[in-house]
């Protein structure tokens, strides 16, 4: 995060649940049952689905998670499901499992963002290690999302004039220059600038500039 104050704010607003969720989508009932037991015994919360459609119908939750996904599924296969959720579930890493995977299929899955591809039969150690890494990535991704959310919420509290002042200040303009551009006095600029710093919880101008970059409206 761009500053200690922002990190502290976000740390208070996001505490990962005690039990991350591990989703499993596999059409083999024996695989589902064995993975459910393994995942639960490792201390995570398993949620098991037979098809991609069943998984997609499950409402999203804001918690650390990962998806253990069989690449060969009826109807919507694993690669199709990966494409469906790639854009809006970046906080949920995918671990592919398959008894029929080949090199091109593996390459395609990894290029699309999968963090691992395990060939059946795989060892419990290999899967648990992959899940541990995936959950850690999920927690980090959620923190980034919530950091941005908190910054956007703060920005929404700024008045139109405060946003104008902020946009010019983070470009490096002096108060006098900002006042000239906006047609207001230097004293008024200072007052708006103080409000911006307070509302955005920025400790200094560099901090404010970093926040602006996170919000993608400043160079």
PDB file of C-alpha atoms in Angstrom:
ATOM      1  CA  UNK A   1       0.000   0.000   0.000  1.00  0.00           C
ATOM      2  CA  UNK A   2       1.155   3.542  -0.556  1.00  0.00           C
ATOM      3  CA  UNK A   3       1.397   4.567   3.084  1.00  0.00           C
ATOM      4  CA  UNK A   4       1.414   3.270   6.611  1.00  0.00           C
ATOM      5  CA  UNK A   5      -1.861   5.085   7.312  1.00  0.00           C
ATOM      6  CA  UNK A   6      -3.608   3.368   4.399  1.00  0.00           C
ATOM      7  CA  UNK A   7      -2.254  -0.054   5.335  1.00  0.00           C
ATOM      8  CA  UNK A   8      -3.504   0.424   8.876  1.00  0.00           C
ATOM      9  CA  UNK A   9      -6.969   1.407   7.629  1.00  0.00           C
ATOM     10  CA  UNK A  10      -7.277  -1.645   5.415  1.00  0.00           C
ATOM     11  CA  UNK A  11      -5.901  -4.016   8.040  1.00  0.00           C
ATOM     12  CA  UNK A  12      -8.741  -2.995  10.318  1.00  0.00           C
ATOM     13  CA  UNK A  13     -11.343  -3.442   7.571  1.00  0.00           C
ATOM     14  CA  UNK A  14     -10.362  -6.916   6.388  1.00  0.00           C
ATOM     15  CA  UNK A  15      -9.737  -9.896   8.604  1.00  0.00           C
ATOM     16  CA  UNK A  16      -9.638 -13.148   6.619  1.00  0.00           C
ATOM     17  CA  UNK A  17     -12.123 -15.754   7.872  1.00  0.00           C
ATOM     18  CA  UNK A  18     -10.666 -18.468  10.071  1.00  0.00           C
ATOM     19  CA  UNK A  19     -11.471 -21.124   7.492  1.00  0.00           C
ATOM     20  CA  UNK A  20     -10.726 -20.444   3.797  1.00  0.00           C
ATOM     21  CA  UNK A  21     -12.969 -22.192   1.290  1.00  0.00           C
ATOM     22  CA  UNK A  22     -11.629 -24.770  -1.148  1.00  0.00           C
ATOM     23  CA  UNK A  23     -14.058 -25.374  -4.003  1.00  0.00           C
ATOM     24  CA  UNK A  24     -13.813 -28.684  -5.849  1.00  0.00           C
ATOM     25  CA  UNK A  25     -15.455 -29.365  -9.225  1.00  0.00           C
ATOM     26  CA  UNK A  26     -15.085 -32.960 -10.419  1.00  0.00           C
ATOM     27  CA  UNK A  27     -17.601 -35.318 -12.003  1.00  0.00           C
ATOM     28  CA  UNK A  28     -16.076 -38.393 -10.338  1.00  0.00           C
ATOM     29  CA  UNK A  29     -17.889 -39.013  -7.061  1.00  0.00           C
ATOM     30  CA  UNK A  30     -14.997 -40.987  -5.572  1.00  0.00           C
ATOM     31  CA  UNK A  31     -12.606 -38.098  -6.268  1.00  0.00           C
ATOM     32  CA  UNK A  32     -15.022 -35.595  -4.765  1.00  0.00           C
ATOM     33  CA  UNK A  33     -15.453 -37.632  -1.606  1.00  0.00           C
ATOM     34  CA  UNK A  34     -11.750 -38.244  -1.093  1.00  0.00           C
ATOM     35  CA  UNK A  35     -10.862 -34.599  -1.726  1.00  0.00           C
ATOM     36  CA  UNK A  36     -13.582 -33.431   0.625  1.00  0.00           C
ATOM     37  CA  UNK A  37     -12.112 -35.538   3.434  1.00  0.00           C
ATOM     38  CA  UNK A  38      -8.543 -34.485   2.650  1.00  0.00           C
ATOM     39  CA  UNK A  39      -9.349 -30.783   2.503  1.00  0.00           C
ATOM     40  CA  UNK A  40     -11.391 -30.870   5.697  1.00  0.00           C
ATOM     41  CA  UNK A  41      -8.662 -32.790   7.532  1.00  0.00           C
ATOM     42  CA  UNK A  42      -6.172 -30.074   6.519  1.00  0.00           C
ATOM     43  CA  UNK A  43      -8.312 -27.423   8.199  1.00  0.00           C
ATOM     44  CA  UNK A  44      -9.995 -25.806   5.205  1.00  0.00           C
ATOM     45  CA  UNK A  45     -13.687 -25.716   4.335  1.00  0.00           C
ATOM     46  CA  UNK A  46     -14.476 -27.881   1.287  1.00  0.00           C
ATOM     47  CA  UNK A  47     -17.382 -27.150  -1.038  1.00  0.00           C
ATOM     48  CA  UNK A  48     -17.958 -29.899  -3.592  1.00  0.00           C
ATOM     49  CA  UNK A  49     -19.649 -29.692  -7.015  1.00  0.00           C
ATOM     50  CA  UNK A  50     -20.234 -32.250  -9.729  1.00  0.00           C
ATOM     51  CA  UNK A  51     -20.500 -29.813 -12.651  1.00  0.00           C
ATOM     52  CA  UNK A  52     -19.307 -26.367 -13.639  1.00  0.00           C
ATOM     53  CA  UNK A  53     -22.912 -25.189 -13.818  1.00  0.00           C
ATOM     54  CA  UNK A  54     -23.486 -26.155 -10.178  1.00  0.00           C
ATOM     55  CA  UNK A  55     -20.421 -24.197  -9.171  1.00  0.00           C
ATOM     56  CA  UNK A  56     -21.461 -21.115 -11.154  1.00  0.00           C
ATOM     57  CA  UNK A  57     -24.864 -21.095  -9.448  1.00  0.00           C
ATOM     58  CA  UNK A  58     -23.196 -20.792  -6.041  1.00  0.00           C
ATOM     59  CA  UNK A  59     -23.310 -17.135  -4.853  1.00  0.00           C
ATOM     60  CA  UNK A  60     -19.928 -15.502  -4.439  1.00  0.00           C
ATOM     61  CA  UNK A  61     -18.535 -14.860  -0.982  1.00  0.00           C
ATOM     62  CA  UNK A  62     -15.859 -12.409   0.115  1.00  0.00           C
ATOM     63  CA  UNK A  63     -13.399 -14.820   1.665  1.00  0.00           C
ATOM     64  CA  UNK A  64     -10.061 -16.444   0.813  1.00  0.00           C
ATOM     65  CA  UNK A  65     -10.650 -19.372  -1.507  1.00  0.00           C
ATOM     66  CA  UNK A  66      -9.334 -21.457  -4.362  1.00  0.00           C
ATOM     67  CA  UNK A  67     -10.779 -23.805  -6.944  1.00  0.00           C
ATOM     68  CA  UNK A  68      -9.616 -27.382  -7.495  1.00  0.00           C
ATOM     69  CA  UNK A  69     -10.948 -28.020 -10.984  1.00  0.00           C
ATOM     70  CA  UNK A  70     -11.098 -31.148 -13.132  1.00  0.00           C
ATOM     71  CA  UNK A  71     -10.252 -30.196 -16.692  1.00  0.00           C
ATOM     72  CA  UNK A  72     -12.528 -32.805 -18.302  1.00  0.00           C
ATOM     73  CA  UNK A  73     -16.105 -32.110 -17.256  1.00  0.00           C
ATOM     74  CA  UNK A  74     -19.407 -32.776 -19.037  1.00  0.00           C
ATOM     75  CA  UNK A  75     -20.997 -29.843 -20.863  1.00  0.00           C
ATOM     76  CA  UNK A  76     -18.884 -26.884 -19.645  1.00  0.00           C
ATOM     77  CA  UNK A  77     -15.337 -28.223 -19.215  1.00  0.00           C
ATOM     78  CA  UNK A  78     -12.617 -26.942 -16.915  1.00  0.00           C
ATOM     79  CA  UNK A  79     -10.966 -24.650 -19.453  1.00  0.00           C
ATOM     80  CA  UNK A  80     -14.346 -23.164 -20.385  1.00  0.00           C
ATOM     81  CA  UNK A  81     -15.122 -22.530 -16.726  1.00  0.00           C
ATOM     82  CA  UNK A  82     -11.727 -20.914 -16.250  1.00  0.00           C
ATOM     83  CA  UNK A  83     -12.487 -18.495 -19.086  1.00  0.00           C
ATOM     84  CA  UNK A  84     -15.916 -17.720 -17.606  1.00  0.00           C
ATOM     85  CA  UNK A  85     -14.567 -16.712 -14.205  1.00  0.00           C
ATOM     86  CA  UNK A  86     -11.135 -15.316 -15.110  1.00  0.00           C
ATOM     87  CA  UNK A  87     -12.199 -11.675 -15.203  1.00  0.00           C
ATOM     88  CA  UNK A  88     -14.361 -11.405 -12.101  1.00  0.00           C
ATOM     89  CA  UNK A  89     -12.828 -13.946  -9.727  1.00  0.00           C
ATOM     90  CA  UNK A  90      -9.171 -12.987  -9.710  1.00  0.00           C
ATOM     91  CA  UNK A  91      -9.144 -13.575  -5.951  1.00  0.00           C
ATOM     92  CA  UNK A  92      -9.828 -17.295  -6.479  1.00  0.00           C
ATOM     93  CA  UNK A  93      -6.752 -19.130  -7.880  1.00  0.00           C
ATOM     94  CA  UNK A  94      -7.365 -22.291  -9.882  1.00  0.00           C
ATOM     95  CA  UNK A  95      -5.604 -25.642  -9.467  1.00  0.00           C
ATOM     96  CA  UNK A  96      -6.334 -27.990 -12.350  1.00  0.00           C
ATOM     97  CA  UNK A  97      -6.455 -31.739 -11.873  1.00  0.00           C
ATOM     98  CA  UNK A  98      -6.823 -34.274 -14.666  1.00  0.00           C
ATOM     99  CA  UNK A  99      -6.317 -37.873 -15.595  1.00  0.00           C
ATOM    100  CA  UNK A 100      -6.367 -37.039 -19.293  1.00  0.00           C
ATOM    101  CA  UNK A 101      -4.414 -33.814 -19.551  1.00  0.00           C
ATOM    102  CA  UNK A 102      -1.811 -33.321 -22.250  1.00  0.00           C
ATOM    103  CA  UNK A 103       0.934 -30.756 -22.714  1.00  0.00           C
ATOM    104  CA  UNK A 104      -1.050 -28.292 -24.887  1.00  0.00           C
ATOM    105  CA  UNK A 105      -3.948 -28.432 -22.447  1.00  0.00           C
ATOM    106  CA  UNK A 106      -1.608 -27.785 -19.521  1.00  0.00           C
ATOM    107  CA  UNK A 107       0.036 -24.869 -21.295  1.00  0.00           C
ATOM    108  CA  UNK A 108      -3.343 -23.370 -22.128  1.00  0.00           C
ATOM    109  CA  UNK A 109      -4.513 -23.601 -18.525  1.00  0.00           C
ATOM    110  CA  UNK A 110      -1.319 -22.078 -17.105  1.00  0.00           C
ATOM    111  CA  UNK A 111      -1.280 -19.254 -19.650  1.00  0.00           C
ATOM    112  CA  UNK A 112      -4.847 -18.433 -18.654  1.00  0.00           C
ATOM    113  CA  UNK A 113      -3.757 -18.018 -15.033  1.00  0.00           C
ATOM    114  CA  UNK A 114      -3.967 -21.421 -13.337  1.00  0.00           C
ATOM    115  CA  UNK A 115      -1.373 -21.708 -10.588  1.00  0.00           C
ATOM    116  CA  UNK A 116      -0.873 -25.487 -10.859  1.00  0.00           C
ATOM    117  CA  UNK A 117      -1.798 -28.505 -12.945  1.00  0.00           C
ATOM    118  CA  UNK A 118      -1.740 -31.902 -11.210  1.00  0.00           C
ATOM    119  CA  UNK A 119      -2.036 -35.172 -13.113  1.00  0.00           C
ATOM    120  CA  UNK A 120      -4.131 -37.901 -11.504  1.00  0.00           C
ATOM    121  CA  UNK A 121      -3.188 -39.756  -9.456  1.00  0.00           C
ATOM    122  CA  UNK A 122      -1.418 -37.024  -7.486  1.00  0.00           C
ATOM    123  CA  UNK A 123      -0.109 -37.181  -3.945  1.00  0.00           C
ATOM    124  CA  UNK A 124      -1.935 -35.607  -1.019  1.00  0.00           C
ATOM    125  CA  UNK A 125       1.198 -33.606  -0.256  1.00  0.00           C
ATOM    126  CA  UNK A 126       1.289 -32.110  -3.756  1.00  0.00           C
ATOM    127  CA  UNK A 127      -2.348 -31.067  -3.645  1.00  0.00           C
ATOM    128  CA  UNK A 128      -2.203 -29.652  -0.126  1.00  0.00           C
ATOM    129  CA  UNK A 129       0.906 -27.671  -1.007  1.00  0.00           C
ATOM    130  CA  UNK A 130      -0.827 -26.234  -4.062  1.00  0.00           C
ATOM    131  CA  UNK A 131      -3.926 -25.340  -2.035  1.00  0.00           C
ATOM    132  CA  UNK A 132      -1.827 -23.625   0.640  1.00  0.00           C
ATOM    133  CA  UNK A 133      -0.136 -21.470  -1.994  1.00  0.00           C
ATOM    134  CA  UNK A 134      -3.468 -20.713  -3.670  1.00  0.00           C
ATOM    135  CA  UNK A 135      -5.129 -19.630  -0.420  1.00  0.00           C
ATOM    136  CA  UNK A 136      -2.231 -17.309   0.365  1.00  0.00           C
ATOM    137  CA  UNK A 137      -2.574 -15.739  -3.077  1.00  0.00           C
ATOM    138  CA  UNK A 138      -6.297 -15.366  -2.557  1.00  0.00           C
ATOM    139  CA  UNK A 139      -5.805 -13.538   0.728  1.00  0.00           C
ATOM    140  CA  UNK A 140      -3.311 -11.173  -0.918  1.00  0.00           C
ATOM    141  CA  UNK A 141      -5.666 -10.516  -3.850  1.00  0.00           C
ATOM    142  CA  UNK A 142      -8.568  -9.776  -1.510  1.00  0.00           C
ATOM    143  CA  UNK A 143      -6.450  -7.307   0.415  1.00  0.00           C
ATOM    144  CA  UNK A 144      -5.571  -5.478  -2.803  1.00  0.00           C
ATOM    145  CA  UNK A 145      -9.235  -5.356  -3.845  1.00  0.00           C
ATOM    146  CA  UNK A 146     -10.331  -4.030  -0.491  1.00  0.00           C
ATOM    147  CA  UNK A 147      -7.521  -1.478  -0.420  1.00  0.00           C
ATOM    148  CA  UNK A 148      -8.791  -0.089  -3.714  1.00  0.00           C
ATOM    149  CA  UNK A 149     -12.375  -0.202  -2.480  1.00  0.00           C
ATOM    150  CA  UNK A 150     -11.483   1.802   0.620  1.00  0.00           C
ATOM    151  CA  UNK A 151      -9.597   4.368  -1.477  1.00  0.00           C
ATOM    152  CA  UNK A 152     -12.553   4.753  -3.852  1.00  0.00           C
ATOM    153  CA  UNK A 153     -14.915   5.207  -0.914  1.00  0.00           C
ATOM    154  CA  UNK A 154     -12.704   7.969   0.480  1.00  0.00           C
ATOM    155  CA  UNK A 155     -12.482   9.632  -2.917  1.00  0.00           C
ATOM    156  CA  UNK A 156     -16.275   9.630  -3.164  1.00  0.00           C
ATOM    157  CA  UNK A 157     -16.399  11.813  -0.029  1.00  0.00           C
ATOM    158  CA  UNK A 158     -14.510  14.622  -1.798  1.00  0.00           C
ATOM    159  CA  UNK A 159     -16.457  17.546  -3.209  1.00  0.00           C
ATOM    160  CA  UNK A 160     -16.123  18.454  -6.881  1.00  0.00           C
ATOM    161  CA  UNK A 161     -13.730  21.292  -6.043  1.00  0.00           C
ATOM    162  CA  UNK A 162     -11.672  19.075  -3.752  1.00  0.00           C
ATOM    163  CA  UNK A 163     -11.272  16.552  -6.565  1.00  0.00           C
ATOM    164  CA  UNK A 164     -10.142  19.318  -8.898  1.00  0.00           C
ATOM    165  CA  UNK A 165      -7.586  20.501  -6.367  1.00  0.00           C
ATOM    166  CA  UNK A 166      -6.360  16.981  -5.741  1.00  0.00           C
ATOM    167  CA  UNK A 167      -5.912  16.286  -9.461  1.00  0.00           C
ATOM    168  CA  UNK A 168      -3.737  19.388  -9.875  1.00  0.00           C
ATOM    169  CA  UNK A 169      -1.786  19.034  -6.641  1.00  0.00           C
ATOM    170  CA  UNK A 170      -0.682  15.473  -7.387  1.00  0.00           C
ATOM    171  CA  UNK A 171       0.643  16.704 -10.745  1.00  0.00           C
ATOM    172  CA  UNK A 172       3.088  18.848  -8.797  1.00  0.00           C
ATOM    173  CA  UNK A 173       1.438  22.252  -9.134  1.00  0.00           C
ATOM    174  CA  UNK A 174       1.965  24.781  -6.353  1.00  0.00           C
ATOM    175  CA  UNK A 175      -1.002  26.231  -4.483  1.00  0.00           C
ATOM    176  CA  UNK A 176      -0.665  29.507  -6.392  1.00  0.00           C
ATOM    177  CA  UNK A 177      -0.686  27.653  -9.714  1.00  0.00           C
ATOM    178  CA  UNK A 178      -3.690  25.578  -8.696  1.00  0.00           C
ATOM    179  CA  UNK A 179      -5.539  28.732  -7.684  1.00  0.00           C
ATOM    180  CA  UNK A 180      -4.768  30.377 -11.020  1.00  0.00           C
ATOM    181  CA  UNK A 181      -6.045  27.381 -12.996  1.00  0.00           C
ATOM    182  CA  UNK A 182      -9.236  27.089 -10.955  1.00  0.00           C
ATOM    183  CA  UNK A 183      -9.849  30.816 -10.526  1.00  0.00           C
ATOM    184  CA  UNK A 184      -9.758  30.718  -6.722  1.00  0.00           C
ATOM    185  CA  UNK A 185      -7.463  32.245  -4.109  1.00  0.00           C
ATOM    186  CA  UNK A 186      -4.348  30.546  -2.766  1.00  0.00           C
ATOM    187  CA  UNK A 187      -5.897  30.536   0.705  1.00  0.00           C
ATOM    188  CA  UNK A 188      -8.934  28.690  -0.641  1.00  0.00           C
ATOM    189  CA  UNK A 189      -6.651  26.171  -2.361  1.00  0.00           C
ATOM    190  CA  UNK A 190      -4.862  25.547   0.938  1.00  0.00           C
ATOM    191  CA  UNK A 191      -8.199  24.932   2.667  1.00  0.00           C
ATOM    192  CA  UNK A 192      -9.338  22.467  -0.002  1.00  0.00           C
ATOM    193  CA  UNK A 193      -5.944  20.787   0.000  1.00  0.00           C
ATOM    194  CA  UNK A 194      -6.157  20.276   3.753  1.00  0.00           C
ATOM    195  CA  UNK A 195      -9.588  18.707   3.383  1.00  0.00           C
ATOM    196  CA  UNK A 196      -8.318  16.401   0.649  1.00  0.00           C
ATOM    197  CA  UNK A 197      -5.395  15.252   2.791  1.00  0.00           C
ATOM    198  CA  UNK A 198      -7.704  14.606   5.737  1.00  0.00           C
ATOM    199  CA  UNK A 199     -10.427  12.788   3.808  1.00  0.00           C
ATOM    200  CA  UNK A 200      -7.965  10.669   1.817  1.00  0.00           C
ATOM    201  CA  UNK A 201      -5.979   9.904   4.998  1.00  0.00           C
ATOM    202  CA  UNK A 202      -2.775  10.972   3.260  1.00  0.00           C
ATOM    203  CA  UNK A 203       0.180  11.766   5.528  1.00  0.00           C
ATOM    204  CA  UNK A 204       2.003  13.846   2.904  1.00  0.00           C
ATOM    205  CA  UNK A 205       1.902  14.912  -0.738  1.00  0.00           C
ATOM    206  CA  UNK A 206       3.861  11.851  -1.853  1.00  0.00           C
ATOM    207  CA  UNK A 207       1.299   9.672  -0.094  1.00  0.00           C
ATOM    208  CA  UNK A 208      -1.520  11.515  -1.872  1.00  0.00           C
ATOM    209  CA  UNK A 209       0.206  11.093  -5.240  1.00  0.00           C
ATOM    210  CA  UNK A 210       0.565   7.357  -4.617  1.00  0.00           C
ATOM    211  CA  UNK A 211      -3.123   7.117  -3.763  1.00  0.00           C
ATOM    212  CA  UNK A 212      -3.961   8.972  -6.980  1.00  0.00           C
ATOM    213  CA  UNK A 213      -1.937   6.448  -8.965  1.00  0.00           C
ATOM    214  CA  UNK A 214      -3.830   3.618  -7.322  1.00  0.00           C
ATOM    215  CA  UNK A 215      -7.055   5.305  -8.404  1.00  0.00           C
ATOM    216  CA  UNK A 216      -5.693   5.552 -11.971  1.00  0.00           C
ATOM    217  CA  UNK A 217      -6.390   9.210 -12.558  1.00  0.00           C
ATOM    218  CA  UNK A 218      -2.938  10.746 -12.166  1.00  0.00           C
ATOM    219  CA  UNK A 219       0.357  10.258 -14.009  1.00  0.00           C
TER     220      UNK A 219
END
